[in-house]
PDB file of C-alpha atoms in Angstrom:
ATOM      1  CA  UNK A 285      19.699  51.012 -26.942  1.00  0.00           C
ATOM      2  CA  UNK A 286      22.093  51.471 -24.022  1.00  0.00           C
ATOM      3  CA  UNK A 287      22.308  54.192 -22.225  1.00  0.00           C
ATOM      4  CA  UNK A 288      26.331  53.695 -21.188  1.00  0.00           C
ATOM      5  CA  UNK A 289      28.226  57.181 -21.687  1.00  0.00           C
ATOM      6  CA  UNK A 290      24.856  59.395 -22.240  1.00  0.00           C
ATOM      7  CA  UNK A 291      25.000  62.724 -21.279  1.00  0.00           C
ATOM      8  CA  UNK A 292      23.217  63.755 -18.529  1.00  0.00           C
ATOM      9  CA  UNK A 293      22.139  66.849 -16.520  1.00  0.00           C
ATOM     10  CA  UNK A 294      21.558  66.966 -12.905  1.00  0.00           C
ATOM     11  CA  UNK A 295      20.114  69.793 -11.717  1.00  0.00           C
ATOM     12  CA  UNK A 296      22.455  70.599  -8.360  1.00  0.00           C
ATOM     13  CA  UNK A 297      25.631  68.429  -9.645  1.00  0.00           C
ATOM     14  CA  UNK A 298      25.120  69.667 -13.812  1.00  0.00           C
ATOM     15  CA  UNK A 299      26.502  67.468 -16.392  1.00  0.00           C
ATOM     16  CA  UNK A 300      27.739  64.004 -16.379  1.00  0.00           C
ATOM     17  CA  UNK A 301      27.843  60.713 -18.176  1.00  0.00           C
ATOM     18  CA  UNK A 302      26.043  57.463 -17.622  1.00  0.00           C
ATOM     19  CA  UNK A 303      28.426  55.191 -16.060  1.00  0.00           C
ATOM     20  CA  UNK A 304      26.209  52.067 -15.257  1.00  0.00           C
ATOM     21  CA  UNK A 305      22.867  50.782 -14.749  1.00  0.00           C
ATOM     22  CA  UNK A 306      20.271  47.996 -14.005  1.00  0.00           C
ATOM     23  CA  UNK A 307      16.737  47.340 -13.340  1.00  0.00           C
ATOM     24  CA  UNK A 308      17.132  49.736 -10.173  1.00  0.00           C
ATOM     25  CA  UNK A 309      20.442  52.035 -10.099  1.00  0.00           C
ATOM     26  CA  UNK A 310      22.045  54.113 -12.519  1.00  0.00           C
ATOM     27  CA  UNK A 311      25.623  55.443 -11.842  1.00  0.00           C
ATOM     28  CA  UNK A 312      26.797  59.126 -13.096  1.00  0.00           C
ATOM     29  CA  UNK A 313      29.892  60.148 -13.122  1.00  0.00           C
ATOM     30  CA  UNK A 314      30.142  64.284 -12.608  1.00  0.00           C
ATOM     31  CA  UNK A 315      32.771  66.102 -12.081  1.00  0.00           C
ATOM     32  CA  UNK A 316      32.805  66.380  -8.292  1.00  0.00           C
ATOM     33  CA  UNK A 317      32.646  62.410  -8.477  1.00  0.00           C
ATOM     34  CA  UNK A 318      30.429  59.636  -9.484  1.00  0.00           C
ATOM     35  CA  UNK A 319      26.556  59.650  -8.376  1.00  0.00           C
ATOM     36  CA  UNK A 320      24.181  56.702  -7.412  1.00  0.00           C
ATOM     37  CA  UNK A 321      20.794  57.163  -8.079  1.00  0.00           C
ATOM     38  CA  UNK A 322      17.134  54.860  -8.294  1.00  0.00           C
ATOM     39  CA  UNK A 323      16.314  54.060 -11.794  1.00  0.00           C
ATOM     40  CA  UNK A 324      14.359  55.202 -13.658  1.00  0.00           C
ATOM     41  CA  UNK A 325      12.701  57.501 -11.482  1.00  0.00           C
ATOM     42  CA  UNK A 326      15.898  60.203 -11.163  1.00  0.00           C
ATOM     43  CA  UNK A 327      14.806  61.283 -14.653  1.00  0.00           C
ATOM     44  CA  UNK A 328      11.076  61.833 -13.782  1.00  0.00           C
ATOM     45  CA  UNK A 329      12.647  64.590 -10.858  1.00  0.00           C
ATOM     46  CA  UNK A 330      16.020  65.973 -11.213  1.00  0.00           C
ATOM     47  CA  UNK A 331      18.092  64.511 -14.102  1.00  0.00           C
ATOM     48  CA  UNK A 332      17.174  64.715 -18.173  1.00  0.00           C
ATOM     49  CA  UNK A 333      18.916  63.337 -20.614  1.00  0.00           C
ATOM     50  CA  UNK A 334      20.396  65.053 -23.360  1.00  0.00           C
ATOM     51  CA  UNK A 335      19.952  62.293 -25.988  1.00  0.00           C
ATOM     52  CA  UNK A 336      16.542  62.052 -27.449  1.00  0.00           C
ATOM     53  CA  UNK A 337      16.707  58.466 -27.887  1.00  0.00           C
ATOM     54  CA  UNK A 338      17.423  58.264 -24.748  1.00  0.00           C
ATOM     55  CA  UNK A 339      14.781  60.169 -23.400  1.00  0.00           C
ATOM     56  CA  UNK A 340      12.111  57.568 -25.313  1.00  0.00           C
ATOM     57  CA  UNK A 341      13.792  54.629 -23.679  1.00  0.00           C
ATOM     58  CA  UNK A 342      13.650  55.585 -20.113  1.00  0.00           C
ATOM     59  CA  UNK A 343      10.189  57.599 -20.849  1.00  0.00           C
ATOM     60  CA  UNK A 344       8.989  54.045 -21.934  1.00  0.00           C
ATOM     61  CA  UNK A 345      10.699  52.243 -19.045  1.00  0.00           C
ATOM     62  CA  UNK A 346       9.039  54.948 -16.040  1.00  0.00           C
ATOM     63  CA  UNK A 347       5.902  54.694 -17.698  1.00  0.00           C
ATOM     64  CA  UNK A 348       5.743  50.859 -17.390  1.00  0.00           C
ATOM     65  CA  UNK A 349       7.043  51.099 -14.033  1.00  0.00           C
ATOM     66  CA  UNK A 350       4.065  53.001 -13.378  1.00  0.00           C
ATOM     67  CA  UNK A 351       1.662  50.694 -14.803  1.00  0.00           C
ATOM     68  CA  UNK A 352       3.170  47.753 -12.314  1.00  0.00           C
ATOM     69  CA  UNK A 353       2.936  50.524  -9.784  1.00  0.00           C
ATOM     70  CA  UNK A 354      -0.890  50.712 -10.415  1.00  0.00           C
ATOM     71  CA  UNK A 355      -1.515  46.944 -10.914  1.00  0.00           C
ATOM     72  CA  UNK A 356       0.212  46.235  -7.681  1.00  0.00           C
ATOM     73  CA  UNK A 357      -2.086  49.380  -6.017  1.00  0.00           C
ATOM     74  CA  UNK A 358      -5.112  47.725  -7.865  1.00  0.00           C
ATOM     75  CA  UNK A 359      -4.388  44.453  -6.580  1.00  0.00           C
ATOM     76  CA  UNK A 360      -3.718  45.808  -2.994  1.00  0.00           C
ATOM     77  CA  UNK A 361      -7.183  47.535  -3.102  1.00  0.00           C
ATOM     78  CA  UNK A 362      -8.481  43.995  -3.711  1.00  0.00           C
ATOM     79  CA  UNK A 363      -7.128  42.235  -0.681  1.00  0.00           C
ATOM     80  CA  UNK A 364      -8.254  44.812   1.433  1.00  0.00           C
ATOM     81  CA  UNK A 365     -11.693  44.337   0.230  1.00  0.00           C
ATOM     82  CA  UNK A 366     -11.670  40.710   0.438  1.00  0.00           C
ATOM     83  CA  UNK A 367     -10.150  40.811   4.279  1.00  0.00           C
ATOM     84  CA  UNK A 368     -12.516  42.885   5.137  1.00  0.00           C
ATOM     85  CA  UNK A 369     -15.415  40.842   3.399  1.00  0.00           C
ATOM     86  CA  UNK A 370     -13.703  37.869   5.320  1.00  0.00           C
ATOM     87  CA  UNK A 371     -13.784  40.046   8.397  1.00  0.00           C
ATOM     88  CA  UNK A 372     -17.435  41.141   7.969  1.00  0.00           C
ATOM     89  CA  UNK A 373     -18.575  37.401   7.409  1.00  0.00           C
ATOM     90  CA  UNK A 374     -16.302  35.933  11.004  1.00  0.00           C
ATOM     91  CA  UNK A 375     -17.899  38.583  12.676  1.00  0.00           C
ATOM     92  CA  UNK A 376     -21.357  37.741  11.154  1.00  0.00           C
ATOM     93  CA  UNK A 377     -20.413  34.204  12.612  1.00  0.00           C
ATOM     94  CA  UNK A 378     -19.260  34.673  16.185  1.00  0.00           C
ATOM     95  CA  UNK A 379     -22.517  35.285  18.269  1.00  0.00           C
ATOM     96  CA  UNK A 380     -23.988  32.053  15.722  1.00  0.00           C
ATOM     97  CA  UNK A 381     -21.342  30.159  16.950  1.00  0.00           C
ATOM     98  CA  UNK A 382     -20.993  31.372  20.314  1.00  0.00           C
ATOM     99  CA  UNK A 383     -24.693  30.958  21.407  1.00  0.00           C
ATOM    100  CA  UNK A 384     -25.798  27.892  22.142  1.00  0.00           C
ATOM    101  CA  UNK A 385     -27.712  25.367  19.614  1.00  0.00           C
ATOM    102  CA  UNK A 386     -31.270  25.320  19.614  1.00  0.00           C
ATOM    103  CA  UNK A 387     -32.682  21.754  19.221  1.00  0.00           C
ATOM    104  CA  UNK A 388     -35.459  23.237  17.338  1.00  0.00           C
ATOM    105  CA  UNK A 389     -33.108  25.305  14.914  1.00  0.00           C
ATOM    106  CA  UNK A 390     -34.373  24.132  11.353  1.00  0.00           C
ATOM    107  CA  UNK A 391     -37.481  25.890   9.481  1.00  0.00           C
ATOM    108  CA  UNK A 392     -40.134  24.577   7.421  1.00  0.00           C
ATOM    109  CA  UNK A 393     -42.225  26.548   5.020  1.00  0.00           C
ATOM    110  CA  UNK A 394     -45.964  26.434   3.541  1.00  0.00           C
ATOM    111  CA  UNK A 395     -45.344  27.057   0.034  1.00  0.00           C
ATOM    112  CA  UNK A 396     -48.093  27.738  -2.418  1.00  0.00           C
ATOM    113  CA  UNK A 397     -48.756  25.830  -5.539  1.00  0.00           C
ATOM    114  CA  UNK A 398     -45.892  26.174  -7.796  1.00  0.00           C
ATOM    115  CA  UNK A 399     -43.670  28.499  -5.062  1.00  0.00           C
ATOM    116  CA  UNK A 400     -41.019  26.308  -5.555  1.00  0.00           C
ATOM    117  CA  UNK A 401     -39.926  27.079  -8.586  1.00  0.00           C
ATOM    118  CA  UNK A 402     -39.079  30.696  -7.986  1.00  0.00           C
ATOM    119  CA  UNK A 403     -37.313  29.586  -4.820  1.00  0.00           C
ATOM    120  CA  UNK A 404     -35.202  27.109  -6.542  1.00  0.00           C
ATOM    121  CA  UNK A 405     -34.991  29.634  -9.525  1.00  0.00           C
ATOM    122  CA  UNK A 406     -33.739  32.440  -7.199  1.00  0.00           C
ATOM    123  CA  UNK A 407     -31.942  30.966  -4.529  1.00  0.00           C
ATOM    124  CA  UNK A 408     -33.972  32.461  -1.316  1.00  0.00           C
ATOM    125  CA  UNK A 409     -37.096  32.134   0.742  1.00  0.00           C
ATOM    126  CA  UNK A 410     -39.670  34.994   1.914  1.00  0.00           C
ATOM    127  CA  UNK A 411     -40.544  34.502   5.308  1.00  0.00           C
ATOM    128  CA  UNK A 412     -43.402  36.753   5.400  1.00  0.00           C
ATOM    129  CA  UNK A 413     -44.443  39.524   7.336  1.00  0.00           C
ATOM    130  CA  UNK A 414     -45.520  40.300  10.659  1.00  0.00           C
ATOM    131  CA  UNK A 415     -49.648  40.509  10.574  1.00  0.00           C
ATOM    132  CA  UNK A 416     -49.852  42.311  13.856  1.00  0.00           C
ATOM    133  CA  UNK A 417     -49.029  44.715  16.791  1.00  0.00           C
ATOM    134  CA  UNK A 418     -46.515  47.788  16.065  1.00  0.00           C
ATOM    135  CA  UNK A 419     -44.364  45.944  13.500  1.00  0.00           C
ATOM    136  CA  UNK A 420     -47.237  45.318  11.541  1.00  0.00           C
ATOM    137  CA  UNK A 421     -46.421  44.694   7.496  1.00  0.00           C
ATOM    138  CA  UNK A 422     -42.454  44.712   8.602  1.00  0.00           C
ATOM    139  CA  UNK A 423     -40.981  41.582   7.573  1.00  0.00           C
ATOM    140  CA  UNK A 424     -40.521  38.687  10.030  1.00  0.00           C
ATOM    141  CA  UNK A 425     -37.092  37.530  11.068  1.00  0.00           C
ATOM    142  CA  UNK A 426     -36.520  33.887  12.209  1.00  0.00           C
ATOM    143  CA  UNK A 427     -33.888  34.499  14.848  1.00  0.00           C
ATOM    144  CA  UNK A 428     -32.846  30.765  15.540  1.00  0.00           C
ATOM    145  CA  UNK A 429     -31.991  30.017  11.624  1.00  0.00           C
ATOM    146  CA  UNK A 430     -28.236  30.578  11.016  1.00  0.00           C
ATOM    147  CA  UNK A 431     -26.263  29.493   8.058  1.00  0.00           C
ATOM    148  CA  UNK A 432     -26.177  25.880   9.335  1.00  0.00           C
ATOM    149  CA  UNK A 433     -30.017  25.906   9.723  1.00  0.00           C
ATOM    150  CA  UNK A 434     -31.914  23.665   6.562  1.00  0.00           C
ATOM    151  CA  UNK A 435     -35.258  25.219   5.130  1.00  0.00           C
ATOM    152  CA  UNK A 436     -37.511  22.427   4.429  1.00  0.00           C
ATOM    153  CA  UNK A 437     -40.083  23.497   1.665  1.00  0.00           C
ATOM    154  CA  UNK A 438     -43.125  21.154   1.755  1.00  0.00           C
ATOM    155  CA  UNK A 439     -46.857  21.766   0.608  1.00  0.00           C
ATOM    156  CA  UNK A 440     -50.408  20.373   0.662  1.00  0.00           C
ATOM    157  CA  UNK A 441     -52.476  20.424  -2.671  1.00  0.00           C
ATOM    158  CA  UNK A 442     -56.005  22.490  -2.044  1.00  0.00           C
ATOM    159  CA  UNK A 443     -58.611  19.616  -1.020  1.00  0.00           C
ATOM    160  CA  UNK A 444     -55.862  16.886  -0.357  1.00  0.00           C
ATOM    161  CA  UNK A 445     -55.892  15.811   3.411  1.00  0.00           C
ATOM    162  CA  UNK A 446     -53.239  17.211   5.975  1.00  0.00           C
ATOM    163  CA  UNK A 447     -51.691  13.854   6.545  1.00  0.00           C
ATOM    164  CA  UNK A 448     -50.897  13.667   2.647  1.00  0.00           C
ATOM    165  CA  UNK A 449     -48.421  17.262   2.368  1.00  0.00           C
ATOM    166  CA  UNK A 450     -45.768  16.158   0.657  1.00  0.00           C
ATOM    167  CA  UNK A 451     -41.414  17.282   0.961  1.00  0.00           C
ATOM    168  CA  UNK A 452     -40.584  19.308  -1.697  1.00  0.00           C
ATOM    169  CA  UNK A 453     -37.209  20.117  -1.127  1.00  0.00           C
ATOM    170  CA  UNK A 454     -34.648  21.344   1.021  1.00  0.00           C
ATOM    171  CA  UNK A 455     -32.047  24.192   0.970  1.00  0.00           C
ATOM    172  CA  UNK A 456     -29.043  25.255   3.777  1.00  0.00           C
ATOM    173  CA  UNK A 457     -28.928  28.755   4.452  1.00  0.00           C
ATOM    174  CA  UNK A 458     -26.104  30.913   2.997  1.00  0.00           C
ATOM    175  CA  UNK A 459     -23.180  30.752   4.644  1.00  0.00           C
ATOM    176  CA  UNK A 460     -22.827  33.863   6.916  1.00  0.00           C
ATOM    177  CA  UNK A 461     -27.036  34.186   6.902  1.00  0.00           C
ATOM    178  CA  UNK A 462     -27.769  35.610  10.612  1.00  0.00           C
ATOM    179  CA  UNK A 463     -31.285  35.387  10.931  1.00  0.00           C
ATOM    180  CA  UNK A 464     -31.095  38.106  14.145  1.00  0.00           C
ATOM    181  CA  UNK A 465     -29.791  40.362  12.099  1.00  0.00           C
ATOM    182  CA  UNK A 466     -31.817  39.438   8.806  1.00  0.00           C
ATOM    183  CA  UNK A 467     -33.546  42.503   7.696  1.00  0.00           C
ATOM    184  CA  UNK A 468     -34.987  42.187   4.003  1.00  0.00           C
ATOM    185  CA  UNK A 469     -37.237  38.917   5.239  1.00  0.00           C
ATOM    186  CA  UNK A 470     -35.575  36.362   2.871  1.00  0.00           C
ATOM    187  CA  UNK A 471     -33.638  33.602   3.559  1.00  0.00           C
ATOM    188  CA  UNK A 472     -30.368  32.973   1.062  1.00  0.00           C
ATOM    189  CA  UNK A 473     -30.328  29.843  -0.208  1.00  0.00           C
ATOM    190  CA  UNK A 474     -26.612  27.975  -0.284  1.00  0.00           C
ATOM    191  CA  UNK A 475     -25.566  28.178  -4.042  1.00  0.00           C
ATOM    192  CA  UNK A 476     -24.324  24.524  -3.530  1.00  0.00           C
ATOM    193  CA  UNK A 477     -26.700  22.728  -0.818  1.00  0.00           C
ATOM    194  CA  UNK A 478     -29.728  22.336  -2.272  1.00  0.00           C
ATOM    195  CA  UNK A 479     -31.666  19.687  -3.112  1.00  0.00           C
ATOM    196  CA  UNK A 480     -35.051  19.274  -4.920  1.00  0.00           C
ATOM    197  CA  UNK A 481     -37.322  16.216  -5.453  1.00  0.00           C
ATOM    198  CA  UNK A 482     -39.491  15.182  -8.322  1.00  0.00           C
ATOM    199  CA  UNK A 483     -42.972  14.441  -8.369  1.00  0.00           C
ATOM    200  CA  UNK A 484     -42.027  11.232  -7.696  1.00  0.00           C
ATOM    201  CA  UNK A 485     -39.696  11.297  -5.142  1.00  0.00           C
ATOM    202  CA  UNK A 486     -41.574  13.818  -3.358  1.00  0.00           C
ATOM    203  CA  UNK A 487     -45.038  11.262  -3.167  1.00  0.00           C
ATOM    204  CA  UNK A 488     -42.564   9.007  -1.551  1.00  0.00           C
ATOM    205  CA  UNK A 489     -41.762  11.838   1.498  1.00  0.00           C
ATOM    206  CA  UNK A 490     -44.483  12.627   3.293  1.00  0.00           C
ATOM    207  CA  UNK A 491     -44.177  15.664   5.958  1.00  0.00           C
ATOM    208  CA  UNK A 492     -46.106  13.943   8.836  1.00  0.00           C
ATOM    209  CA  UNK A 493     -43.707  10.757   8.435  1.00  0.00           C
ATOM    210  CA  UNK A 494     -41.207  13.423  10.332  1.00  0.00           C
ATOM    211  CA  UNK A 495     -43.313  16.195  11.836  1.00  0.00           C
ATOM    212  CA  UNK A 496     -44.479  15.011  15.637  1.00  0.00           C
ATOM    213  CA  UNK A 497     -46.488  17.463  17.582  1.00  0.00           C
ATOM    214  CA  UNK A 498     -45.525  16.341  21.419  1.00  0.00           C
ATOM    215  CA  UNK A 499     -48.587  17.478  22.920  1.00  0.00           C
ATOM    216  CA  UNK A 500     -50.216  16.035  20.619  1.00  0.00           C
ATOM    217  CA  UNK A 501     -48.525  13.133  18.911  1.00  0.00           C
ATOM    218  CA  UNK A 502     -51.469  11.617  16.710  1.00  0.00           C
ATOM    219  CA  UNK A 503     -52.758  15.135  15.646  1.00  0.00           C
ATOM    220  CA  UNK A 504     -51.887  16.417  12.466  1.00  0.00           C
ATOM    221  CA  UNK A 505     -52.439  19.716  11.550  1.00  0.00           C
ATOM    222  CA  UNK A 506     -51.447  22.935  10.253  1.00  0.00           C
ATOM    223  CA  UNK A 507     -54.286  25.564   9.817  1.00  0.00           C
ATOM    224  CA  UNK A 508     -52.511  28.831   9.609  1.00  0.00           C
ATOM    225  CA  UNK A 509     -48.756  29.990   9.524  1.00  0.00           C
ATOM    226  CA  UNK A 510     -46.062  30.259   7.175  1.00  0.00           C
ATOM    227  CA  UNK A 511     -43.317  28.379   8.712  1.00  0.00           C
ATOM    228  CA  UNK A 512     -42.544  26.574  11.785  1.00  0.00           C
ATOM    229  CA  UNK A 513     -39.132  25.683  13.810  1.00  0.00           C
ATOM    230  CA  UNK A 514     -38.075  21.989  12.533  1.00  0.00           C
ATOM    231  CA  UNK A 515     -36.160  19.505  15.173  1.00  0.00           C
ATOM    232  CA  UNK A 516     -32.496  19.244  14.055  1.00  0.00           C
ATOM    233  CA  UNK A 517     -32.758  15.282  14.688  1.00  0.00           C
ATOM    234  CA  UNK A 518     -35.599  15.157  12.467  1.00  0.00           C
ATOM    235  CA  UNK A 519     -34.205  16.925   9.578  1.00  0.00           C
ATOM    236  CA  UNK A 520     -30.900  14.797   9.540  1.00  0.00           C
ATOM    237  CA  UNK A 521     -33.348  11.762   9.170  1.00  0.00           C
ATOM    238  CA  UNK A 522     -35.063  13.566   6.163  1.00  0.00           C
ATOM    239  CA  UNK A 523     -31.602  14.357   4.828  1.00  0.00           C
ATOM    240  CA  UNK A 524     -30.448  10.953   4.745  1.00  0.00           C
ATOM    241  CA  UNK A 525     -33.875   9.780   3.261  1.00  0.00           C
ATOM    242  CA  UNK A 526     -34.164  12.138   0.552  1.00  0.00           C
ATOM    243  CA  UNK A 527     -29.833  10.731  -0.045  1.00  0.00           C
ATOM    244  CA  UNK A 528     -31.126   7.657  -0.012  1.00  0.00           C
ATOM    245  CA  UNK A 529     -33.924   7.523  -1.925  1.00  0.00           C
ATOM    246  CA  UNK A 530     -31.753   9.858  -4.934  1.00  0.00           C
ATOM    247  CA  UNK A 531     -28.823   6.967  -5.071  1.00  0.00           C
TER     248      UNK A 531
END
């Protein structure tokens, strides 16, 4: 339906006749002279029209102008969240990248018999909590481990001898983790870079192969302690092993 010649009323010029229109104007003509106006929205302010027809049409076109209005609000909203999610992570990453890299800035866990598979299963790492002084039962943070840090998971069977703990696997940190500011005790596992070995592979990668105590380079041993700083050297050799021994 077209909307050329419709009567119209305007509430400070009174009655006219529709002229012309697009997408975004509509011209009146009144009798003190012809009118430009934004269309549709006159009609939802100061003009009716006088056809009911009419009406329908441009009721139907202002309120699917409002529905893009509300999309484009919606999608607005959504950018703004993601900026400031993008924000909230480069933040997150400035002191990381600002500070200077620790040659010890890798962590390797204890885990218990069958640990693994909850790690793998959901994607993090308890670090444990503090045993003593005023922070007793809080849990630990490892302030060194960022989201470039690797979490090396290995174990030792109960009765097997310390030389024999075995490499189960290895995970990066999430991108964005902070360990400084790390509150809930868990390490996020990267949803991508991960990597776990089977029995087999992981007979083949023995921790002490990698591990070197420099006090005391022949002594191995680990008596107590959930996790311990890793060299950053010796975990790219372990990374390139556990590549190579996969392909």
């Amino acid at each position: 339906m077209y909307l050329v010649d419709k009567e119209v009323i305007h509430e400070t010029f009174g009655k006219g006749s529709v002229v012309n229109y697009n997408d975004n104007y509509i011209k009146i003509d009144f009798e003190s002279g012809a009118k430009k106006f934004v269309f549709p929205d006159v009609f939802g302010k100061y003009m009716t029209l006088v056809d009911q027809e009419a009406v329908n049409l441009v009721n139907m076109k202002i309120q699917k102008r409002e529905e893009e209005k509300k999309k484009e609000e919606l999608k607005l909203i959504k950018e703004k969240a993601l900026e400031r999610e993008r924000q909230h992570i480069l933040e997150q990453k400035k002191p990381m990248q600002s500070r200077k890299i620790h040659p010890k800035q890798q962590a390797v866990f204890w885990c218990e018999t069958g640990e693994e598979d909850k790690i793998f299963t959901e994607g993090r790492i308890f670090i444990g909590k503090v045993k003593s002084g005023e922070n007793k039962g809080q849990p630990k943070r490892l302030a060194r481990i960022t989201w470039k840090s690797g979490c090396l998971l290995t174990r030792r069977e109960p009765g097997m001898p310390e030389k024999d703990r075995r490499i189960l696997g290895v995970f990066m940190a999430e991108e964005g983790f902070n360990g400084q500011t790390c509150k809930d005790g868990y390490i996020p596992a990267h949803p991508e870079y991960r990597l776990r070995l089977s029995e087999q592979e992981s007979d083949k990668m023995l921790f002490w192969n990698y591990y070197i105590n420099k006090n005391f380079p022949t002594r191995m041993t680990w008596n107590s302690g959930r996790q311990r700083y890793f060299n950053n050297i010796w975990m790219a050799q372990i990374l390139q092993d556990i590549v190579s021994l996969k392909s």
